[in-house]
Amino acid sequence: MTETPAPLESLEGCPFFVMDGAGNDFVVVDLRGGGAMTEAAARHLGDRRGPFGCDQIIGIANRDDRPAMLIWNADGSEAGACGNAARCVAELLMTERSAEALSFGSPSGTLDARRMGERIAVDMGRPRLRWDEIPLSQELPQTLQLPVDGGVLERYGLTPPVGVSMGNPHAVFFVANAEAEPLASFGPLIEHDALFPDRVNCSVASIHGGAIRLRTWERGVGLTMACGTAACASLVAAHRIELLGRSAKVVADGGELFIAWDEETGRVEMAGPTRMHRRGVF
Ligand SMILES: N[C@H](CCC[C@H](N)C(=O)O)C(=O)O
């Protein structure tokens, strides 16, 4: 066996799975038999110049006698939610147990997952919509038009974004054509805008025939092929500003996600594909 690189020493002997959900890619590490993720290990696994490279690094640990997912971005920062990775963890656990549905923990609460034909669906819980839940660094009476840096809005011809948290912060800009926006230019400016004390995930969304075309600059990562919590946030935001009903297909660069915001429970479910690329043991 090749030597385990120093940054991964704390993961020696841990099984790992390289997976993606609609192109959003992950290294999932099973910590239930021991091992501990460190910020250095997460950064090493997230580094695309290294032997792995991914958007998020996911740990599966035992918490309160059940599996729970832990989330690190490629820059080593921790995140509170990760929808596409939740669907990949669900796939792993359902295969392990030959189950069609199950629940597991996450930093933002219990997630309920189920198979839906070829797709995996996860109930991501209720969106948080108040200024202090996003969170924002200033009290605002509404979160439908966030007062981000006016210079950025003017320079890029943007209207103020809608704020939504799915357990992680999102700013969603509605534009005429998401594919035409220079998101790689203004995404990092919004990610680090002083309005967001924990930084923010920044998306551009355009509506075409009842579907949302979505591109995302992810906090702690950069441009990704898809972002599940951003897909949830964009549907919630579109409904709040009366652009769409309570369910829609979201078309990301890497694939399609299906989002529904239940009127009775207030909970948001997302469904989409998962793929396994590689597995091994550190
Ligand atoms: N890709 C993830 C979102 C990760 C969000 C992370 N970048 C953060 O810091 O919140 C998803 O599918 O929901």
PDB file of N, CA, C and O in Angstrom, residues 46-99:
ATOM      1  N   GLY A  46      -9.615  18.402  -0.821  1.00  0.00           N
ATOM      2  CA  GLY A  46     -10.351  19.318  -1.698  1.00  0.00           C
ATOM      3  C   GLY A  46      -9.484  19.900  -2.802  1.00  0.00           C
ATOM      4  O   GLY A  46      -9.996  20.444  -3.785  1.00  0.00           O
ATOM      5  N   ASP A  47      -8.158  19.726  -2.671  1.00  0.00           N
ATOM      6  CA  ASP A  47      -7.220  20.376  -3.594  1.00  0.00           C
ATOM      7  C   ASP A  47      -7.168  19.652  -4.936  1.00  0.00           C
ATOM      8  O   ASP A  47      -6.733  18.491  -5.014  1.00  0.00           O
ATOM      9  N   ARG A  48      -7.628  20.311  -5.993  1.00  0.00           N
ATOM     10  CA  ARG A  48      -7.695  19.633  -7.297  1.00  0.00           C
ATOM     11  C   ARG A  48      -6.298  19.454  -7.910  1.00  0.00           C
ATOM     12  O   ARG A  48      -6.137  18.762  -8.909  1.00  0.00           O
ATOM     13  N   ARG A  49      -5.272  20.043  -7.300  1.00  0.00           N
ATOM     14  CA  ARG A  49      -3.919  19.804  -7.817  1.00  0.00           C
ATOM     15  C   ARG A  49      -3.354  18.527  -7.208  1.00  0.00           C
ATOM     16  O   ARG A  49      -2.324  18.017  -7.604  1.00  0.00           O
ATOM     17  N   GLY A  50      -4.070  17.986  -6.187  1.00  0.00           N
ATOM     18  CA  GLY A  50      -3.577  16.787  -5.490  1.00  0.00           C
ATOM     19  C   GLY A  50      -4.213  15.518  -6.053  1.00  0.00           C
ATOM     20  O   GLY A  50      -4.847  15.549  -7.111  1.00  0.00           O
ATOM     21  N   PRO A  51      -4.095  14.405  -5.346  1.00  0.00           N
ATOM     22  CA  PRO A  51      -4.598  13.108  -5.840  1.00  0.00           C
ATOM     23  C   PRO A  51      -6.116  12.991  -5.815  1.00  0.00           C
ATOM     24  O   PRO A  51      -6.685  12.083  -6.418  1.00  0.00           O
ATOM     25  N   PHE A  52      -6.790  13.915  -5.129  1.00  0.00           N
ATOM     26  CA  PHE A  52      -8.256  13.844  -5.068  1.00  0.00           C
ATOM     27  C   PHE A  52      -8.851  15.081  -5.726  1.00  0.00           C
ATOM     28  O   PHE A  52      -8.863  15.201  -6.924  1.00  0.00           O
ATOM     29  N   GLY A  53      -9.282  16.040  -4.917  1.00  0.00           N
ATOM     30  CA  GLY A  53      -9.910  17.249  -5.464  1.00  0.00           C
ATOM     31  C   GLY A  53     -11.414  17.084  -5.486  1.00  0.00           C
ATOM     32  O   GLY A  53     -11.933  16.095  -6.011  1.00  0.00           O
ATOM     33  N   CYS A  54     -12.136  18.015  -4.857  1.00  0.00           N
ATOM     34  CA  CYS A  54     -13.611  17.934  -4.802  1.00  0.00           C
ATOM     35  C   CYS A  54     -14.148  19.263  -4.277  1.00  0.00           C
ATOM     36  O   CYS A  54     -13.401  20.115  -3.798  1.00  0.00           O
ATOM     37  N   ASP A  55     -15.483  19.407  -4.367  1.00  0.00           N
ATOM     38  CA  ASP A  55     -16.120  20.635  -3.863  1.00  0.00           C
ATOM     39  C   ASP A  55     -16.243  20.606  -2.341  1.00  0.00           C
ATOM     40  O   ASP A  55     -15.939  21.582  -1.646  1.00  0.00           O
ATOM     41  N   GLN A  56     -16.747  19.480  -1.851  1.00  0.00           N
ATOM     42  CA  GLN A  56     -16.867  19.312  -0.395  1.00  0.00           C
ATOM     43  C   GLN A  56     -16.279  17.961   0.040  1.00  0.00           C
ATOM     44  O   GLN A  56     -16.291  16.989  -0.731  1.00  0.00           O
ATOM     45  N   ILE A  57     -15.807  17.935   1.269  1.00  0.00           N
ATOM     46  CA  ILE A  57     -15.330  16.711   1.907  1.00  0.00           C
ATOM     47  C   ILE A  57     -16.377  16.361   2.960  1.00  0.00           C
ATOM     48  O   ILE A  57     -16.773  17.245   3.765  1.00  0.00           O
ATOM     49  N   ILE A  58     -16.868  15.138   2.924  1.00  0.00           N
ATOM     50  CA  ILE A  58     -17.995  14.759   3.789  1.00  0.00           C
ATOM     51  C   ILE A  58     -17.538  13.662   4.740  1.00  0.00           C
ATOM     52  O   ILE A  58     -16.925  12.677   4.306  1.00  0.00           O
ATOM     53  N   GLY A  59     -17.807  13.822   6.015  1.00  0.00           N
ATOM     54  CA  GLY A  59     -17.538  12.751   6.979  1.00  0.00           C
ATOM     55  C   GLY A  59     -18.858  12.084   7.335  1.00  0.00           C
ATOM     56  O   GLY A  59     -19.894  12.749   7.405  1.00  0.00           O
ATOM     57  N   ILE A  60     -18.838  10.767   7.531  1.00  0.00           N
ATOM     58  CA  ILE A  60     -19.991  10.069   8.115  1.00  0.00           C
ATOM     59  C   ILE A  60     -19.520   9.586   9.486  1.00  0.00           C
ATOM     60  O   ILE A  60     -18.574   8.792   9.569  1.00  0.00           O
ATOM     61  N   ALA A  61     -20.131  10.134  10.541  1.00  0.00           N
ATOM     62  CA  ALA A  61     -19.714   9.786  11.902  1.00  0.00           C
ATOM     63  C   ALA A  61     -20.916   9.238  12.669  1.00  0.00           C
ATOM     64  O   ALA A  61     -22.063   9.374  12.235  1.00  0.00           O
ATOM     65  N   ASN A  62     -20.641   8.578  13.778  1.00  0.00           N
ATOM     66  CA  ASN A  62     -21.739   8.146  14.658  1.00  0.00           C
ATOM     67  C   ASN A  62     -22.070   9.274  15.624  1.00  0.00           C
ATOM     68  O   ASN A  62     -21.172   9.783  16.305  1.00  0.00           O
ATOM     69  N   ARG A  63     -23.317   9.721  15.621  1.00  0.00           N
ATOM     70  CA  ARG A  63     -23.764  10.759  16.560  1.00  0.00           C
ATOM     71  C   ARG A  63     -25.097  10.294  17.136  1.00  0.00           C
ATOM     72  O   ARG A  63     -26.012   9.972  16.378  1.00  0.00           O
ATOM     73  N   ASP A  64     -25.207  10.201  18.453  1.00  0.00           N
ATOM     74  CA  ASP A  64     -26.476   9.769  19.099  1.00  0.00           C
ATOM     75  C   ASP A  64     -26.961   8.455  18.495  1.00  0.00           C
ATOM     76  O   ASP A  64     -28.096   8.319  18.077  1.00  0.00           O
ATOM     77  N   ASP A  65     -25.990   7.509  18.380  1.00  0.00           N
ATOM     78  CA  ASP A  65     -26.317   6.141  17.918  1.00  0.00           C
ATOM     79  C   ASP A  65     -26.894   6.072  16.507  1.00  0.00           C
ATOM     80  O   ASP A  65     -27.631   5.152  16.170  1.00  0.00           O
ATOM     81  N   ARG A  66     -26.593   7.039  15.678  1.00  0.00           N
ATOM     82  CA  ARG A  66     -26.988   6.939  14.268  1.00  0.00           C
ATOM     83  C   ARG A  66     -25.962   7.692  13.439  1.00  0.00           C
ATOM     84  O   ARG A  66     -25.238   8.548  13.972  1.00  0.00           O
ATOM     85  N   PRO A  67     -25.914   7.401  12.110  1.00  0.00           N
ATOM     86  CA  PRO A  67     -24.941   8.101  11.273  1.00  0.00           C
ATOM     87  C   PRO A  67     -25.317   9.579  11.139  1.00  0.00           C
ATOM     88  O   PRO A  67     -26.500   9.931  11.142  1.00  0.00           O
ATOM     89  N   ALA A  68     -24.294  10.417  11.056  1.00  0.00           N
ATOM     90  CA  ALA A  68     -24.519  11.851  10.821  1.00  0.00           C
ATOM     91  C   ALA A  68     -23.447  12.325   9.855  1.00  0.00           C
ATOM     92  O   ALA A  68     -22.302  11.849   9.901  1.00  0.00           O
ATOM     93  N   MET A  69     -23.841  13.246   8.956  1.00  0.00           N
ATOM     94  CA  MET A  69     -22.854  13.771   8.005  1.00  0.00           C
ATOM     95  C   MET A  69     -22.235  15.054   8.540  1.00  0.00           C
ATOM     96  O   MET A  69     -22.898  15.855   9.194  1.00  0.00           O
ATOM     97  N   LEU A  70     -20.951  15.214   8.244  1.00  0.00           N
ATOM     98  CA  LEU A  70     -20.197  16.416   8.598  1.00  0.00           C
ATOM     99  C   LEU A  70     -19.680  16.988   7.285  1.00  0.00           C
ATOM    100  O   LEU A  70     -19.407  16.222   6.349  1.00  0.00           O
ATOM    101  N   ILE A  71     -19.587  18.311   7.193  1.00  0.00           N
ATOM    102  CA  ILE A  71     -19.319  18.941   5.895  1.00  0.00           C
ATOM    103  C   ILE A  71     -18.160  19.935   5.972  1.00  0.00           C
ATOM    104  O   ILE A  71     -18.183  20.850   6.814  1.00  0.00           O
ATOM    105  N   TRP A  72     -17.186  19.753   5.098  1.00  0.00           N
ATOM    106  CA  TRP A  72     -16.106  20.734   4.949  1.00  0.00           C
ATOM    107  C   TRP A  72     -16.062  21.191   3.489  1.00  0.00           C
ATOM    108  O   TRP A  72     -16.175  20.364   2.579  1.00  0.00           O
ATOM    109  N   ASN A  73     -15.867  22.480   3.274  1.00  0.00           N
ATOM    110  CA  ASN A  73     -15.641  22.974   1.917  1.00  0.00           C
ATOM    111  C   ASN A  73     -14.199  22.704   1.515  1.00  0.00           C
ATOM    112  O   ASN A  73     -13.346  22.415   2.362  1.00  0.00           O
ATOM    113  N   ALA A  74     -13.912  22.871   0.241  1.00  0.00           N
ATOM    114  CA  ALA A  74     -12.554  22.590  -0.264  1.00  0.00           C
ATOM    115  C   ALA A  74     -11.507  23.471   0.409  1.00  0.00           C
ATOM    116  O   ALA A  74     -10.342  23.095   0.535  1.00  0.00           O
ATOM    117  N   ASP A  75     -11.940  24.648   0.915  1.00  0.00           N
ATOM    118  CA  ASP A  75     -10.947  25.533   1.590  1.00  0.00           C
ATOM    119  C   ASP A  75     -10.759  25.137   3.061  1.00  0.00           C
ATOM    120  O   ASP A  75     -10.053  25.823   3.791  1.00  0.00           O
ATOM    121  N   GLY A  76     -11.444  24.064   3.473  1.00  0.00           N
ATOM    122  CA  GLY A  76     -11.283  23.591   4.856  1.00  0.00           C
ATOM    123  C   GLY A  76     -12.323  24.150   5.811  1.00  0.00           C
ATOM    124  O   GLY A  76     -12.425  23.716   6.958  1.00  0.00           O
ATOM    125  N   SER A  77     -13.131  25.138   5.330  1.00  0.00           N
ATOM    126  CA  SER A  77     -14.162  25.710   6.227  1.00  0.00           C
ATOM    127  C   SER A  77     -15.323  24.725   6.362  1.00  0.00           C
ATOM    128  O   SER A  77     -15.592  23.937   5.458  1.00  0.00           O
ATOM    129  N   GLU A  78     -15.992  24.758   7.502  1.00  0.00           N
ATOM    130  CA  GLU A  78     -17.127  23.856   7.734  1.00  0.00           C
ATOM    131  C   GLU A  78     -18.414  24.495   7.220  1.00  0.00           C
ATOM    132  O   GLU A  78     -18.554  25.716   7.215  1.00  0.00           O
ATOM    133  N   ALA A  79     -19.337  23.676   6.758  1.00  0.00           N
ATOM    134  CA  ALA A  79     -20.633  24.173   6.255  1.00  0.00           C
ATOM    135  C   ALA A  79     -21.764  23.490   7.018  1.00  0.00           C
ATOM    136  O   ALA A  79     -21.616  22.372   7.511  1.00  0.00           O
ATOM    137  N   GLY A  80     -22.890  24.178   7.064  1.00  0.00           N
ATOM    138  CA  GLY A  80     -24.026  23.688   7.846  1.00  0.00           C
ATOM    139  C   GLY A  80     -24.956  22.776   7.082  1.00  0.00           C
ATOM    140  O   GLY A  80     -25.778  22.081   7.663  1.00  0.00           O
ATOM    141  N   ALA A  81     -24.833  22.786   5.751  1.00  0.00           N
ATOM    142  CA  ALA A  81     -25.744  21.953   4.950  1.00  0.00           C
ATOM    143  C   ALA A  81     -25.105  21.711   3.593  1.00  0.00           C
ATOM    144  O   ALA A  81     -24.287  22.515   3.123  1.00  0.00           O
ATOM    145  N   CYS A  82     -25.475  20.591   2.981  1.00  0.00           N
ATOM    146  CA  CYS A  82     -24.945  20.259   1.659  1.00  0.00           C
ATOM    147  C   CYS A  82     -25.910  19.257   1.034  1.00  0.00           C
ATOM    148  O   CYS A  82     -25.834  18.057   1.294  1.00  0.00           O
ATOM    149  N   GLY A  83     -26.818  19.771   0.208  1.00  0.00           N
ATOM    150  CA  GLY A  83     -27.916  18.939  -0.294  1.00  0.00           C
ATOM    151  C   GLY A  83     -27.465  17.804  -1.198  1.00  0.00           C
ATOM    152  O   GLY A  83     -27.883  16.655  -1.022  1.00  0.00           O
ATOM    153  N   ASN A  84     -26.598  18.098  -2.151  1.00  0.00           N
ATOM    154  CA  ASN A  84     -26.172  17.033  -3.067  1.00  0.00           C
ATOM    155  C   ASN A  84     -25.376  15.965  -2.325  1.00  0.00           C
ATOM    156  O   ASN A  84     -25.505  14.769  -2.607  1.00  0.00           O
ATOM    157  N   ALA A  85     -24.562  16.398  -1.369  1.00  0.00           N
ATOM    158  CA  ALA A  85     -23.800  15.403  -0.600  1.00  0.00           C
ATOM    159  C   ALA A  85     -24.739  14.596   0.285  1.00  0.00           C
ATOM    160  O   ALA A  85     -24.528  13.390   0.485  1.00  0.00           O
ATOM    161  N   ALA A  86     -25.796  15.239   0.807  1.00  0.00           N
ATOM    162  CA  ALA A  86     -26.768  14.498   1.629  1.00  0.00           C
ATOM    163  C   ALA A  86     -27.377  13.368   0.810  1.00  0.00           C
ATOM    164  O   ALA A  86     -27.573  12.241   1.297  1.00  0.00           O
ATOM    165  N   ARG A  87     -27.606  13.634  -0.476  1.00  0.00           N
ATOM    166  CA  ARG A  87     -28.191  12.600  -1.327  1.00  0.00           C
ATOM    167  C   ARG A  87     -27.184  11.474  -1.562  1.00  0.00           C
ATOM    168  O   ARG A  87     -27.529  10.298  -1.615  1.00  0.00           O
ATOM    169  N   CYS A  88     -25.891  11.823  -1.647  1.00  0.00           N
ATOM    170  CA  CYS A  88     -24.858  10.785  -1.828  1.00  0.00           C
ATOM    171  C   CYS A  88     -24.714   9.946  -0.565  1.00  0.00           C
ATOM    172  O   CYS A  88     -24.601   8.712  -0.623  1.00  0.00           O
ATOM    173  N   VAL A  89     -24.753  10.597   0.605  1.00  0.00           N
ATOM    174  CA  VAL A  89     -24.683   9.857   1.882  1.00  0.00           C
ATOM    175  C   VAL A  89     -25.885   8.932   1.999  1.00  0.00           C
ATOM    176  O   VAL A  89     -25.763   7.768   2.396  1.00  0.00           O
ATOM    177  N   ALA A  90     -27.049   9.442   1.593  1.00  0.00           N
ATOM    178  CA  ALA A  90     -28.272   8.616   1.645  1.00  0.00           C
ATOM    179  C   ALA A  90     -28.117   7.378   0.773  1.00  0.00           C
ATOM    180  O   ALA A  90     -28.461   6.258   1.197  1.00  0.00           O
ATOM    181  N   GLU A  91     -27.536   7.563  -0.409  1.00  0.00           N
ATOM    182  CA  GLU A  91     -27.320   6.422  -1.326  1.00  0.00           C
ATOM    183  C   GLU A  91     -26.426   5.375  -0.666  1.00  0.00           C
ATOM    184  O   GLU A  91     -26.719   4.180  -0.665  1.00  0.00           O
ATOM    185  N   LEU A  92     -25.346   5.845  -0.046  1.00  0.00           N
ATOM    186  CA  LEU A  92     -24.418   4.911   0.627  1.00  0.00           C
ATOM    187  C   LEU A  92     -25.125   4.146   1.737  1.00  0.00           C
ATOM    188  O   LEU A  92     -25.030   2.920   1.835  1.00  0.00           O
ATOM    189  N   LEU A  93     -25.867   4.872   2.572  1.00  0.00           N
ATOM    190  CA  LEU A  93     -26.514   4.234   3.739  1.00  0.00           C
ATOM    191  C   LEU A  93     -27.638   3.303   3.305  1.00  0.00           C
ATOM    192  O   LEU A  93     -27.815   2.217   3.857  1.00  0.00           O
ATOM    193  N   MET A  94     -28.400   3.700   2.270  1.00  0.00           N
ATOM    194  CA  MET A  94     -29.502   2.835   1.807  1.00  0.00           C
ATOM    195  C   MET A  94     -28.935   1.562   1.195  1.00  0.00           C
ATOM    196  O   MET A  94     -29.466   0.471   1.391  1.00  0.00           O
ATOM    197  N   THR A  95     -27.827   1.679   0.457  1.00  0.00           N
ATOM    198  CA  THR A  95     -27.202   0.485  -0.131  1.00  0.00           C
ATOM    199  C   THR A  95     -26.683  -0.423   0.976  1.00  0.00           C
ATOM    200  O   THR A  95     -26.894  -1.636   0.974  1.00  0.00           O
ATOM    201  N   GLU A  96     -26.062   0.186   1.991  1.00  0.00           N
ATOM    202  CA  GLU A  96     -25.515  -0.570   3.138  1.00  0.00           C
ATOM    203  C   GLU A  96     -26.618  -1.368   3.835  1.00  0.00           C
ATOM    204  O   GLU A  96     -26.411  -2.490   4.275  1.00  0.00           O
ATOM    205  N   ARG A  97     -27.817  -0.758   3.927  1.00  0.00           N
ATOM    206  CA  ARG A  97     -28.896  -1.374   4.709  1.00  0.00           C
ATOM    207  C   ARG A  97     -29.971  -2.011   3.843  1.00  0.00           C
ATOM    208  O   ARG A  97     -30.980  -2.464   4.353  1.00  0.00           O
ATOM    209  N   SER A  98     -29.750  -1.963   2.505  1.00  0.00           N
ATOM    210  CA  SER A  98     -30.811  -2.416   1.575  1.00  0.00           C
ATOM    211  C   SER A  98     -32.156  -1.786   1.934  1.00  0.00           C
ATOM    212  O   SER A  98     -33.192  -2.434   2.016  1.00  0.00           O
ATOM    213  N   ALA A  99     -32.088  -0.484   2.179  1.00  0.00           N
ATOM    214  CA  ALA A  99     -33.310   0.255   2.575  1.00  0.00           C
ATOM    215  C   ALA A  99     -33.733   1.184   1.440  1.00  0.00           C
ATOM    216  O   ALA A  99     -32.915   1.602   0.623  1.00  0.00           O
TER     217      ALA A  99
END
